[in-house]
Amino acid sequence: MFKILKRDVLAENVIRIKIDAPYIAKKAMAGQFVIVIPNENSERIPLTVADYDRSLGTLTLIFQVVGRTTEELAALDEGDSVYSVAGPLGRASEFEGMKKVAVVGGGLGCAIAYPQAKALHEAGVCVDMIAGFRNSSLVILEKEMRAVSKNLIMMTDDGSYGEKGLVTDALRKMIDGGAGYDAVIAIGPPVMMKFVSLLTKQYGIKTIVSMNPIMIDGTGMCGGCRLTVDGKTKFACVDGPDFDGHSVDFDELIRRNNMYKEQEKQSMSLREHFCRLYKLSDGN
Amino acid sequence: MPNMQKEKTAMPEQLPDVRNKNFSEVALGYSEEQALNEAQRCLHCKNAPCVTGCPVSVRIPEFLALAAKGDFVGAYHVIKSTNSLPAVCGRVCPQETQCEGKCVRGIKGEPVGIGRLERFCADRAMKLMKEKSPDESEGATNSAEDSCIEKKAFTSEGDDGIKVAVIGSGPAGLSCAGDLSSRGYKVTVFEALHKAGGVLVYGIPEFRLPKDIVASEIKELEKKGVDIQCNMVIGKVLSIDELFDAGFKAVFVSTGAGLPRFMGIEGENSNGVYSANEFLTRVNLMKAYRSDYGTPVRAGKAVAVVGGGNVAMDAARCAKRLGAEKVYVIYRRSEAEMPARREEIHHAKEEGIDFRFLTNPVRINADEKGNCRFITCVRMELGEPDESGRRRPVAVDGSEYDIDVDTVIIAVGTVPNPLIRMTTPGLDTDRHGCIITSDGVTTTKQGVYAGGDAVTGAATVILAMGAGRQAAQKIDEYIKGLSKKTE
């Protein structure tokens, strides 16, 4: 069991937990992920390493409550234990030769983009960050991101915080303004990564995206996380999770991520049904 | 006088139309009366050909003699002295090509039901042991429960006993760990998944091998002092060299052949297309068939399983049990070439699986949402023998036809996982990724031994267990040699 040492809510439905996992903390690198099982009967889900402390032996994960499993994880409090955490898995991000980089995060993707920006910043790379959210209530990690970037541009879809618009608008403006990036790292919803990659392709700027598909074991065993890169099938868990954004078949990825939509809906509506029942009985 | 009944005492089974709707064990096991009757069929041949057919050399006539007298626990201990997992082997070994294949009774009639008796003795003994110590709850304790406390233990200084690490808790690893522990070593088994057992828990379905049987066998090993550490992906969290640094004197690599092969045909990444590994892992390890578990699986209305091995049979029979109305097995050669056990093919047919022999998929067709809708196949005919000695299937021109399916399960084999290979300098592998050994278990890296599917490519549980035993012997010799050098 892996004890939760600290838990805080970063934004609506976005939770950060720090867990006791000395062996993983010792090896974890930016870009890698772990497989988490909240309770004994839960699903195995991949979560990217948000931070780690090698001396304290702690691992930080940030997740958004989107379905049954993340709900189960969210229900665990400080002092409770996560049933299983295995990792670090996947290849660490490679930053070799980068001098000036734009790191683009979308929503929860900022939780993964941030450690990459931090690693780049610590390696002496000049980092600009563009962080996009649907609205002001979902903004996370602003202070942390600001600390590791030369420029931090905050964007919201509805303009309720920072500038109104999409991350691609901000990225285009920066590139057109002569930012001179030699690489762009984009992490967020597949649709966002797709459009960032389409944009940077026009400018011929190398673009790295981080995949977070459905997977079970995270060690190459199931093949559930397969995606098409440059016409070839790759496993996100062992060949990635970072890939060349200009080579990924995003449309296929988006389709595959919707594979269990129906079951997820059923599972959630069943839970809501029970929740309502409990509320009723509480009221009595 | 031996019982000269020509046929094996029949094994009671769940009826096909009942069992294809549940995940309970198909073969129900002998009664005591049936076991006695069957055990008495052994002729006790002096040269015991059956033993030569067994990869772990179970002393078969000896255990059968005890069983025939009703001493099933004594029989169990005879089996257990060379076989770490009797209840497992009694169920999943291909006895027909091993011990029973060599049985003299098989010449004029059916061989002695050695596997069925092995199972009976093991089940009986374990049941009695459980009754004796009822305080111990069922199920393996090795799951994540107390691993954090124990994790500290395996690197602590001043342990008594010489430490050996086993990577992977499948049949090869468990067998090696059991033998090393009997030889007095302090064994730690590292498992990447959250439950121990390897293919016994993620691959072989509940209805062929109940998971509480596997858990009991593993518990027996733990009682012997074997320490099992789950959630430890060696090659990622620790390398083999780091295990040596932590004080392990030798390492046994039994990481299996866990990487699924795909066919490389169009549409293979459509939604609803699974590797058999993924499908079976969802069903068996993650228990997707139970509503109290969180993992989903999509079996759909019509399922095509591609392949002809035991894994294909398991996948097809699971799909049927999950409620698929139509389940096809698509195999490119004829029934005679199928690598699956006859018994499994027979069971699958009884349960209503539709076999399409001499058929090969060429394309998986999906709708605009990416969901699998039908599979296009081509008919095959057998040509000249290939390197495996089997006649090579050749596509018949213009014979394409479609089968409507919403799920496709690819069961065309697996290859070894590269995680260890990539992080262990000095450990050589061949072009298939299999670990190279000089004598079946000794690798190119000093102190590192390997066995099971990681060496041979996908094979059987019992061959892996045989390799585990052989490696335990070699490791023992190696470590004794080391201490002689330092004296």
PDB file of N, CA, C and O in Angstrom, chain B residues 304-364:
ATOM      1  N   ALA B 304     -14.646 -12.451 -33.277  1.00  0.00           N
ATOM      2  CA  ALA B 304     -13.743 -13.319 -34.030  1.00  0.00           C
ATOM      3  C   ALA B 304     -12.428 -13.410 -33.280  1.00  0.00           C
ATOM      4  O   ALA B 304     -11.838 -12.394 -32.939  1.00  0.00           O
ATOM      5  N   VAL B 305     -11.994 -14.636 -32.981  1.00  0.00           N
ATOM      6  CA  VAL B 305     -10.694 -14.832 -32.351  1.00  0.00           C
ATOM      7  C   VAL B 305      -9.770 -15.381 -33.437  1.00  0.00           C
ATOM      8  O   VAL B 305     -10.101 -16.368 -34.096  1.00  0.00           O
ATOM      9  N   VAL B 306      -8.629 -14.734 -33.628  1.00  0.00           N
ATOM     10  CA  VAL B 306      -7.708 -15.168 -34.675  1.00  0.00           C
ATOM     11  C   VAL B 306      -6.555 -15.936 -34.042  1.00  0.00           C
ATOM     12  O   VAL B 306      -5.854 -15.397 -33.173  1.00  0.00           O
ATOM     13  N   GLY B 307      -6.373 -17.194 -34.428  1.00  0.00           N
ATOM     14  CA  GLY B 307      -5.284 -17.992 -33.877  1.00  0.00           C
ATOM     15  C   GLY B 307      -5.767 -19.386 -33.541  1.00  0.00           C
ATOM     16  O   GLY B 307      -6.990 -19.633 -33.513  1.00  0.00           O
ATOM     17  N   GLY B 308      -4.841 -20.314 -33.270  1.00  0.00           N
ATOM     18  CA  GLY B 308      -5.239 -21.696 -33.049  1.00  0.00           C
ATOM     19  C   GLY B 308      -4.609 -22.337 -31.828  1.00  0.00           C
ATOM     20  O   GLY B 308      -4.623 -23.565 -31.690  1.00  0.00           O
ATOM     21  N   GLY B 309      -4.080 -21.528 -30.938  1.00  0.00           N
ATOM     22  CA  GLY B 309      -3.438 -22.082 -29.746  1.00  0.00           C
ATOM     23  C   GLY B 309      -4.377 -22.090 -28.542  1.00  0.00           C
ATOM     24  O   GLY B 309      -5.561 -21.748 -28.654  1.00  0.00           O
ATOM     25  N   ASN B 310      -3.847 -22.502 -27.400  1.00  0.00           N
ATOM     26  CA  ASN B 310      -4.649 -22.533 -26.176  1.00  0.00           C
ATOM     27  C   ASN B 310      -5.153 -21.150 -25.798  1.00  0.00           C
ATOM     28  O   ASN B 310      -6.240 -21.004 -25.247  1.00  0.00           O
ATOM     29  N   VAL B 311      -4.330 -20.121 -26.098  1.00  0.00           N
ATOM     30  CA  VAL B 311      -4.732 -18.755 -25.770  1.00  0.00           C
ATOM     31  C   VAL B 311      -5.960 -18.370 -26.591  1.00  0.00           C
ATOM     32  O   VAL B 311      -6.890 -17.737 -26.079  1.00  0.00           O
ATOM     33  N   ALA B 312      -5.999 -18.790 -27.857  1.00  0.00           N
ATOM     34  CA  ALA B 312      -7.160 -18.505 -28.699  1.00  0.00           C
ATOM     35  C   ALA B 312      -8.400 -19.196 -28.134  1.00  0.00           C
ATOM     36  O   ALA B 312      -9.489 -18.613 -28.080  1.00  0.00           O
ATOM     37  N   MET B 313      -8.235 -20.451 -27.667  1.00  0.00           N
ATOM     38  CA  MET B 313      -9.367 -21.175 -27.082  1.00  0.00           C
ATOM     39  C   MET B 313      -9.868 -20.449 -25.829  1.00  0.00           C
ATOM     40  O   MET B 313     -11.067 -20.286 -25.628  1.00  0.00           O
ATOM     41  N   ASP B 314      -8.924 -20.036 -24.984  1.00  0.00           N
ATOM     42  CA  ASP B 314      -9.299 -19.321 -23.757  1.00  0.00           C
ATOM     43  C   ASP B 314     -10.062 -18.045 -24.080  1.00  0.00           C
ATOM     44  O   ASP B 314     -11.077 -17.732 -23.449  1.00  0.00           O
ATOM     45  N   ALA B 315      -9.564 -17.294 -25.060  1.00  0.00           N
ATOM     46  CA  ALA B 315     -10.201 -16.019 -25.410  1.00  0.00           C
ATOM     47  C   ALA B 315     -11.609 -16.263 -25.952  1.00  0.00           C
ATOM     48  O   ALA B 315     -12.565 -15.587 -25.561  1.00  0.00           O
ATOM     49  N   ALA B 316     -11.749 -17.272 -26.822  1.00  0.00           N
ATOM     50  CA  ALA B 316     -13.058 -17.559 -27.419  1.00  0.00           C
ATOM     51  C   ALA B 316     -14.055 -17.972 -26.344  1.00  0.00           C
ATOM     52  O   ALA B 316     -15.201 -17.513 -26.318  1.00  0.00           O
ATOM     53  N   ARG B 317     -13.614 -18.822 -25.442  1.00  0.00           N
ATOM     54  CA  ARG B 317     -14.523 -19.319 -24.395  1.00  0.00           C
ATOM     55  C   ARG B 317     -14.882 -18.221 -23.399  1.00  0.00           C
ATOM     56  O   ARG B 317     -15.997 -18.188 -22.874  1.00  0.00           O
ATOM     57  N   CYS B 318     -13.939 -17.285 -23.144  1.00  0.00           N
ATOM     58  CA  CYS B 318     -14.258 -16.127 -22.284  1.00  0.00           C
ATOM     59  C   CYS B 318     -15.294 -15.243 -22.967  1.00  0.00           C
ATOM     60  O   CYS B 318     -16.245 -14.777 -22.328  1.00  0.00           O
ATOM     61  N   ALA B 319     -15.091 -15.000 -24.273  1.00  0.00           N
ATOM     62  CA  ALA B 319     -16.016 -14.126 -25.003  1.00  0.00           C
ATOM     63  C   ALA B 319     -17.427 -14.694 -24.942  1.00  0.00           C
ATOM     64  O   ALA B 319     -18.401 -13.975 -24.729  1.00  0.00           O
ATOM     65  N   LYS B 320     -17.544 -16.004 -25.106  1.00  0.00           N
ATOM     66  CA  LYS B 320     -18.849 -16.662 -25.035  1.00  0.00           C
ATOM     67  C   LYS B 320     -19.475 -16.439 -23.655  1.00  0.00           C
ATOM     68  O   LYS B 320     -20.654 -16.122 -23.537  1.00  0.00           O
ATOM     69  N   ARG B 321     -18.673 -16.600 -22.638  1.00  0.00           N
ATOM     70  CA  ARG B 321     -19.177 -16.449 -21.272  1.00  0.00           C
ATOM     71  C   ARG B 321     -19.573 -15.020 -20.954  1.00  0.00           C
ATOM     72  O   ARG B 321     -20.373 -14.768 -20.053  1.00  0.00           O
ATOM     73  N   LEU B 322     -18.970 -14.055 -21.672  1.00  0.00           N
ATOM     74  CA  LEU B 322     -19.323 -12.651 -21.449  1.00  0.00           C
ATOM     75  C   LEU B 322     -20.611 -12.295 -22.190  1.00  0.00           C
ATOM     76  O   LEU B 322     -21.046 -11.151 -22.167  1.00  0.00           O
ATOM     77  N   GLY B 323     -21.181 -13.256 -22.895  1.00  0.00           N
ATOM     78  CA  GLY B 323     -22.490 -13.030 -23.500  1.00  0.00           C
ATOM     79  C   GLY B 323     -22.501 -12.843 -25.006  1.00  0.00           C
ATOM     80  O   GLY B 323     -23.548 -12.524 -25.575  1.00  0.00           O
ATOM     81  N   ALA B 324     -21.357 -13.034 -25.670  1.00  0.00           N
ATOM     82  CA  ALA B 324     -21.346 -12.908 -27.129  1.00  0.00           C
ATOM     83  C   ALA B 324     -22.245 -13.993 -27.719  1.00  0.00           C
ATOM     84  O   ALA B 324     -22.175 -15.150 -27.321  1.00  0.00           O
ATOM     85  N   GLU B 325     -23.107 -13.586 -28.672  1.00  0.00           N
ATOM     86  CA  GLU B 325     -24.026 -14.569 -29.257  1.00  0.00           C
ATOM     87  C   GLU B 325     -23.287 -15.505 -30.202  1.00  0.00           C
ATOM     88  O   GLU B 325     -23.595 -16.684 -30.311  1.00  0.00           O
ATOM     89  N   LYS B 326     -22.323 -14.941 -30.910  1.00  0.00           N
ATOM     90  CA  LYS B 326     -21.604 -15.708 -31.918  1.00  0.00           C
ATOM     91  C   LYS B 326     -20.108 -15.542 -31.660  1.00  0.00           C
ATOM     92  O   LYS B 326     -19.625 -14.416 -31.538  1.00  0.00           O
ATOM     93  N   VAL B 327     -19.390 -16.643 -31.540  1.00  0.00           N
ATOM     94  CA  VAL B 327     -17.940 -16.555 -31.380  1.00  0.00           C
ATOM     95  C   VAL B 327     -17.276 -17.448 -32.425  1.00  0.00           C
ATOM     96  O   VAL B 327     -17.580 -18.645 -32.514  1.00  0.00           O
ATOM     97  N   TYR B 328     -16.404 -16.849 -33.244  1.00  0.00           N
ATOM     98  CA  TYR B 328     -15.688 -17.592 -34.271  1.00  0.00           C
ATOM     99  C   TYR B 328     -14.229 -17.745 -33.872  1.00  0.00           C
ATOM    100  O   TYR B 328     -13.644 -16.829 -33.299  1.00  0.00           O
ATOM    101  N   VAL B 329     -13.648 -18.895 -34.202  1.00  0.00           N
ATOM    102  CA  VAL B 329     -12.194 -19.012 -34.137  1.00  0.00           C
ATOM    103  C   VAL B 329     -11.713 -19.109 -35.575  1.00  0.00           C
ATOM    104  O   VAL B 329     -12.157 -19.980 -36.322  1.00  0.00           O
ATOM    105  N   ILE B 330     -10.862 -18.179 -35.952  1.00  0.00           N
ATOM    106  CA  ILE B 330     -10.367 -18.138 -37.332  1.00  0.00           C
ATOM    107  C   ILE B 330      -8.918 -18.615 -37.336  1.00  0.00           C
ATOM    108  O   ILE B 330      -8.057 -18.022 -36.674  1.00  0.00           O
ATOM    109  N   TYR B 331      -8.677 -19.729 -38.039  1.00  0.00           N
ATOM    110  CA  TYR B 331      -7.338 -20.313 -38.021  1.00  0.00           C
ATOM    111  C   TYR B 331      -6.916 -20.635 -39.452  1.00  0.00           C
ATOM    112  O   TYR B 331      -7.693 -21.196 -40.219  1.00  0.00           O
ATOM    113  N   ARG B 332      -5.675 -20.286 -39.789  1.00  0.00           N
ATOM    114  CA  ARG B 332      -5.280 -20.350 -41.203  1.00  0.00           C
ATOM    115  C   ARG B 332      -4.932 -21.754 -41.686  1.00  0.00           C
ATOM    116  O   ARG B 332      -4.865 -21.990 -42.886  1.00  0.00           O
ATOM    117  N   ARG B 333      -4.672 -22.694 -40.759  1.00  0.00           N
ATOM    118  CA  ARG B 333      -4.412 -24.069 -41.187  1.00  0.00           C
ATOM    119  C   ARG B 333      -5.639 -24.933 -40.878  1.00  0.00           C
ATOM    120  O   ARG B 333      -6.695 -24.399 -40.538  1.00  0.00           O
ATOM    121  N   SER B 334      -5.494 -26.250 -40.950  1.00  0.00           N
ATOM    122  CA  SER B 334      -6.666 -27.091 -40.671  1.00  0.00           C
ATOM    123  C   SER B 334      -6.647 -27.531 -39.218  1.00  0.00           C
ATOM    124  O   SER B 334      -5.681 -27.272 -38.485  1.00  0.00           O
ATOM    125  N   GLU B 335      -7.684 -28.203 -38.797  1.00  0.00           N
ATOM    126  CA  GLU B 335      -7.812 -28.584 -37.385  1.00  0.00           C
ATOM    127  C   GLU B 335      -6.628 -29.426 -36.924  1.00  0.00           C
ATOM    128  O   GLU B 335      -6.158 -29.281 -35.798  1.00  0.00           O
ATOM    129  N   ALA B 336      -6.127 -30.283 -37.828  1.00  0.00           N
ATOM    130  CA  ALA B 336      -5.037 -31.191 -37.441  1.00  0.00           C
ATOM    131  C   ALA B 336      -3.781 -30.434 -37.014  1.00  0.00           C
ATOM    132  O   ALA B 336      -3.020 -30.903 -36.175  1.00  0.00           O
ATOM    133  N   GLU B 337      -3.566 -29.225 -37.593  1.00  0.00           N
ATOM    134  CA  GLU B 337      -2.344 -28.467 -37.268  1.00  0.00           C
ATOM    135  C   GLU B 337      -2.513 -27.576 -36.046  1.00  0.00           C
ATOM    136  O   GLU B 337      -1.572 -26.911 -35.627  1.00  0.00           O
ATOM    137  N   MET B 338      -3.700 -27.503 -35.509  1.00  0.00           N
ATOM    138  CA  MET B 338      -3.938 -26.576 -34.385  1.00  0.00           C
ATOM    139  C   MET B 338      -3.037 -26.895 -33.205  1.00  0.00           C
ATOM    140  O   MET B 338      -3.012 -28.033 -32.743  1.00  0.00           O
ATOM    141  N   PRO B 339      -2.320 -25.895 -32.689  1.00  0.00           N
ATOM    142  CA  PRO B 339      -1.445 -26.176 -31.548  1.00  0.00           C
ATOM    143  C   PRO B 339      -2.187 -26.311 -30.212  1.00  0.00           C
ATOM    144  O   PRO B 339      -1.594 -26.767 -29.239  1.00  0.00           O
ATOM    145  N   ALA B 340      -3.449 -25.946 -30.157  1.00  0.00           N
ATOM    146  CA  ALA B 340      -4.185 -26.043 -28.884  1.00  0.00           C
ATOM    147  C   ALA B 340      -4.358 -27.503 -28.476  1.00  0.00           C
ATOM    148  O   ALA B 340      -4.341 -28.400 -29.317  1.00  0.00           O
ATOM    149  N   ARG B 341      -4.520 -27.728 -27.190  1.00  0.00           N
ATOM    150  CA  ARG B 341      -4.781 -29.083 -26.693  1.00  0.00           C
ATOM    151  C   ARG B 341      -6.114 -29.569 -27.248  1.00  0.00           C
ATOM    152  O   ARG B 341      -7.087 -28.814 -27.308  1.00  0.00           O
ATOM    153  N   ARG B 342      -6.172 -30.865 -27.584  1.00  0.00           N
ATOM    154  CA  ARG B 342      -7.414 -31.448 -28.105  1.00  0.00           C
ATOM    155  C   ARG B 342      -8.579 -31.193 -27.150  1.00  0.00           C
ATOM    156  O   ARG B 342      -9.693 -30.890 -27.548  1.00  0.00           O
ATOM    157  N   GLU B 343      -8.282 -31.359 -25.857  1.00  0.00           N
ATOM    158  CA  GLU B 343      -9.312 -31.208 -24.837  1.00  0.00           C
ATOM    159  C   GLU B 343      -9.932 -29.796 -24.877  1.00  0.00           C
ATOM    160  O   GLU B 343     -11.133 -29.630 -24.718  1.00  0.00           O
ATOM    161  N   GLU B 344      -9.074 -28.803 -25.118  1.00  0.00           N
ATOM    162  CA  GLU B 344      -9.562 -27.421 -25.146  1.00  0.00           C
ATOM    163  C   GLU B 344     -10.413 -27.178 -26.387  1.00  0.00           C
ATOM    164  O   GLU B 344     -11.431 -26.493 -26.335  1.00  0.00           O
ATOM    165  N   ILE B 345      -9.973 -27.738 -27.515  1.00  0.00           N
ATOM    166  CA  ILE B 345     -10.737 -27.586 -28.760  1.00  0.00           C
ATOM    167  C   ILE B 345     -12.106 -28.250 -28.592  1.00  0.00           C
ATOM    168  O   ILE B 345     -13.141 -27.681 -28.937  1.00  0.00           O
ATOM    169  N   HIS B 346     -12.084 -29.433 -28.007  1.00  0.00           N
ATOM    170  CA  HIS B 346     -13.307 -30.189 -27.757  1.00  0.00           C
ATOM    171  C   HIS B 346     -14.263 -29.401 -26.853  1.00  0.00           C
ATOM    172  O   HIS B 346     -15.454 -29.249 -27.155  1.00  0.00           O
ATOM    173  N   HIS B 347     -13.712 -28.865 -25.770  1.00  0.00           N
ATOM    174  CA  HIS B 347     -14.540 -28.071 -24.857  1.00  0.00           C
ATOM    175  C   HIS B 347     -15.128 -26.855 -25.562  1.00  0.00           C
ATOM    176  O   HIS B 347     -16.296 -26.511 -25.382  1.00  0.00           O
ATOM    177  N   ALA B 348     -14.298 -26.199 -26.369  1.00  0.00           N
ATOM    178  CA  ALA B 348     -14.750 -24.990 -27.068  1.00  0.00           C
ATOM    179  C   ALA B 348     -15.886 -25.339 -28.031  1.00  0.00           C
ATOM    180  O   ALA B 348     -16.889 -24.628 -28.100  1.00  0.00           O
ATOM    181  N   LYS B 349     -15.731 -26.439 -28.755  1.00  0.00           N
ATOM    182  CA  LYS B 349     -16.786 -26.846 -29.703  1.00  0.00           C
ATOM    183  C   LYS B 349     -18.078 -27.129 -28.961  1.00  0.00           C
ATOM    184  O   LYS B 349     -19.154 -26.707 -29.370  1.00  0.00           O
ATOM    185  N   GLU B 350     -17.962 -27.863 -27.857  1.00  0.00           N
ATOM    186  CA  GLU B 350     -19.152 -28.182 -27.053  1.00  0.00           C
ATOM    187  C   GLU B 350     -19.884 -26.921 -26.602  1.00  0.00           C
ATOM    188  O   GLU B 350     -21.094 -26.911 -26.454  1.00  0.00           O
ATOM    189  N   GLU B 351     -19.082 -25.860 -26.359  1.00  0.00           N
ATOM    190  CA  GLU B 351     -19.685 -24.638 -25.830  1.00  0.00           C
ATOM    191  C   GLU B 351     -20.246 -23.741 -26.937  1.00  0.00           C
ATOM    192  O   GLU B 351     -20.697 -22.632 -26.674  1.00  0.00           O
ATOM    193  N   GLY B 352     -20.171 -24.208 -28.172  1.00  0.00           N
ATOM    194  CA  GLY B 352     -20.806 -23.468 -29.251  1.00  0.00           C
ATOM    195  C   GLY B 352     -19.895 -22.520 -30.016  1.00  0.00           C
ATOM    196  O   GLY B 352     -20.368 -21.606 -30.687  1.00  0.00           O
ATOM    197  N   ILE B 353     -18.589 -22.704 -29.899  1.00  0.00           N
ATOM    198  CA  ILE B 353     -17.659 -21.867 -30.666  1.00  0.00           C
ATOM    199  C   ILE B 353     -17.649 -22.363 -32.117  1.00  0.00           C
ATOM    200  O   ILE B 353     -17.585 -23.565 -32.366  1.00  0.00           O
ATOM    201  N   ASP B 354     -17.707 -21.418 -33.064  1.00  0.00           N
ATOM    202  CA  ASP B 354     -17.757 -21.741 -34.489  1.00  0.00           C
ATOM    203  C   ASP B 354     -16.341 -21.669 -35.070  1.00  0.00           C
ATOM    204  O   ASP B 354     -15.751 -20.589 -35.127  1.00  0.00           O
ATOM    205  N   PHE B 355     -15.792 -22.814 -35.467  1.00  0.00           N
ATOM    206  CA  PHE B 355     -14.415 -22.839 -35.987  1.00  0.00           C
ATOM    207  C   PHE B 355     -14.403 -22.624 -37.492  1.00  0.00           C
ATOM    208  O   PHE B 355     -15.112 -23.311 -38.221  1.00  0.00           O
ATOM    209  N   ARG B 356     -13.583 -21.668 -37.946  1.00  0.00           N
ATOM    210  CA  ARG B 356     -13.386 -21.451 -39.378  1.00  0.00           C
ATOM    211  C   ARG B 356     -11.937 -21.798 -39.702  1.00  0.00           C
ATOM    212  O   ARG B 356     -11.036 -20.963 -39.535  1.00  0.00           O
ATOM    213  N   PHE B 357     -11.740 -23.061 -40.081  1.00  0.00           N
ATOM    214  CA  PHE B 357     -10.376 -23.504 -40.414  1.00  0.00           C
ATOM    215  C   PHE B 357     -10.011 -23.033 -41.806  1.00  0.00           C
ATOM    216  O   PHE B 357     -10.874 -22.648 -42.601  1.00  0.00           O
ATOM    217  N   LEU B 358      -8.705 -23.071 -42.118  1.00  0.00           N
ATOM    218  CA  LEU B 358      -8.211 -22.678 -43.438  1.00  0.00           C
ATOM    219  C   LEU B 358      -8.788 -21.330 -43.865  1.00  0.00           C
ATOM    220  O   LEU B 358      -9.242 -21.141 -44.990  1.00  0.00           O
ATOM    221  N   THR B 359      -8.754 -20.420 -42.922  1.00  0.00           N
ATOM    222  CA  THR B 359      -9.289 -19.073 -43.145  1.00  0.00           C
ATOM    223  C   THR B 359      -8.315 -18.079 -42.517  1.00  0.00           C
ATOM    224  O   THR B 359      -7.795 -18.327 -41.440  1.00  0.00           O
ATOM    225  N   ASN B 360      -8.076 -16.977 -43.207  1.00  0.00           N
ATOM    226  CA  ASN B 360      -7.137 -15.993 -42.672  1.00  0.00           C
ATOM    227  C   ASN B 360      -7.718 -14.591 -42.850  1.00  0.00           C
ATOM    228  O   ASN B 360      -8.213 -14.270 -43.917  1.00  0.00           O
ATOM    229  N   PRO B 361      -7.653 -13.757 -41.798  1.00  0.00           N
ATOM    230  CA  PRO B 361      -8.168 -12.393 -41.939  1.00  0.00           C
ATOM    231  C   PRO B 361      -7.221 -11.545 -42.794  1.00  0.00           C
ATOM    232  O   PRO B 361      -6.002 -11.685 -42.682  1.00  0.00           O
ATOM    233  N   VAL B 362      -7.789 -10.701 -43.636  1.00  0.00           N
ATOM    234  CA  VAL B 362      -6.933  -9.805 -44.418  1.00  0.00           C
ATOM    235  C   VAL B 362      -7.189  -8.337 -44.086  1.00  0.00           C
ATOM    236  O   VAL B 362      -6.355  -7.483 -44.335  1.00  0.00           O
ATOM    237  N   ARG B 363      -8.364  -8.055 -43.482  1.00  0.00           N
ATOM    238  CA  ARG B 363      -8.696  -6.655 -43.226  1.00  0.00           C
ATOM    239  C   ARG B 363      -9.786  -6.594 -42.175  1.00  0.00           C
ATOM    240  O   ARG B 363     -10.710  -7.408 -42.170  1.00  0.00           O
ATOM    241  N   ILE B 364      -9.661  -5.597 -41.258  1.00  0.00           N
ATOM    242  CA  ILE B 364     -10.727  -5.366 -40.285  1.00  0.00           C
ATOM    243  C   ILE B 364     -11.407  -4.065 -40.694  1.00  0.00           C
ATOM    244  O   ILE B 364     -10.726  -3.057 -40.933  1.00  0.00           O
TER     245      ILE B 364
END
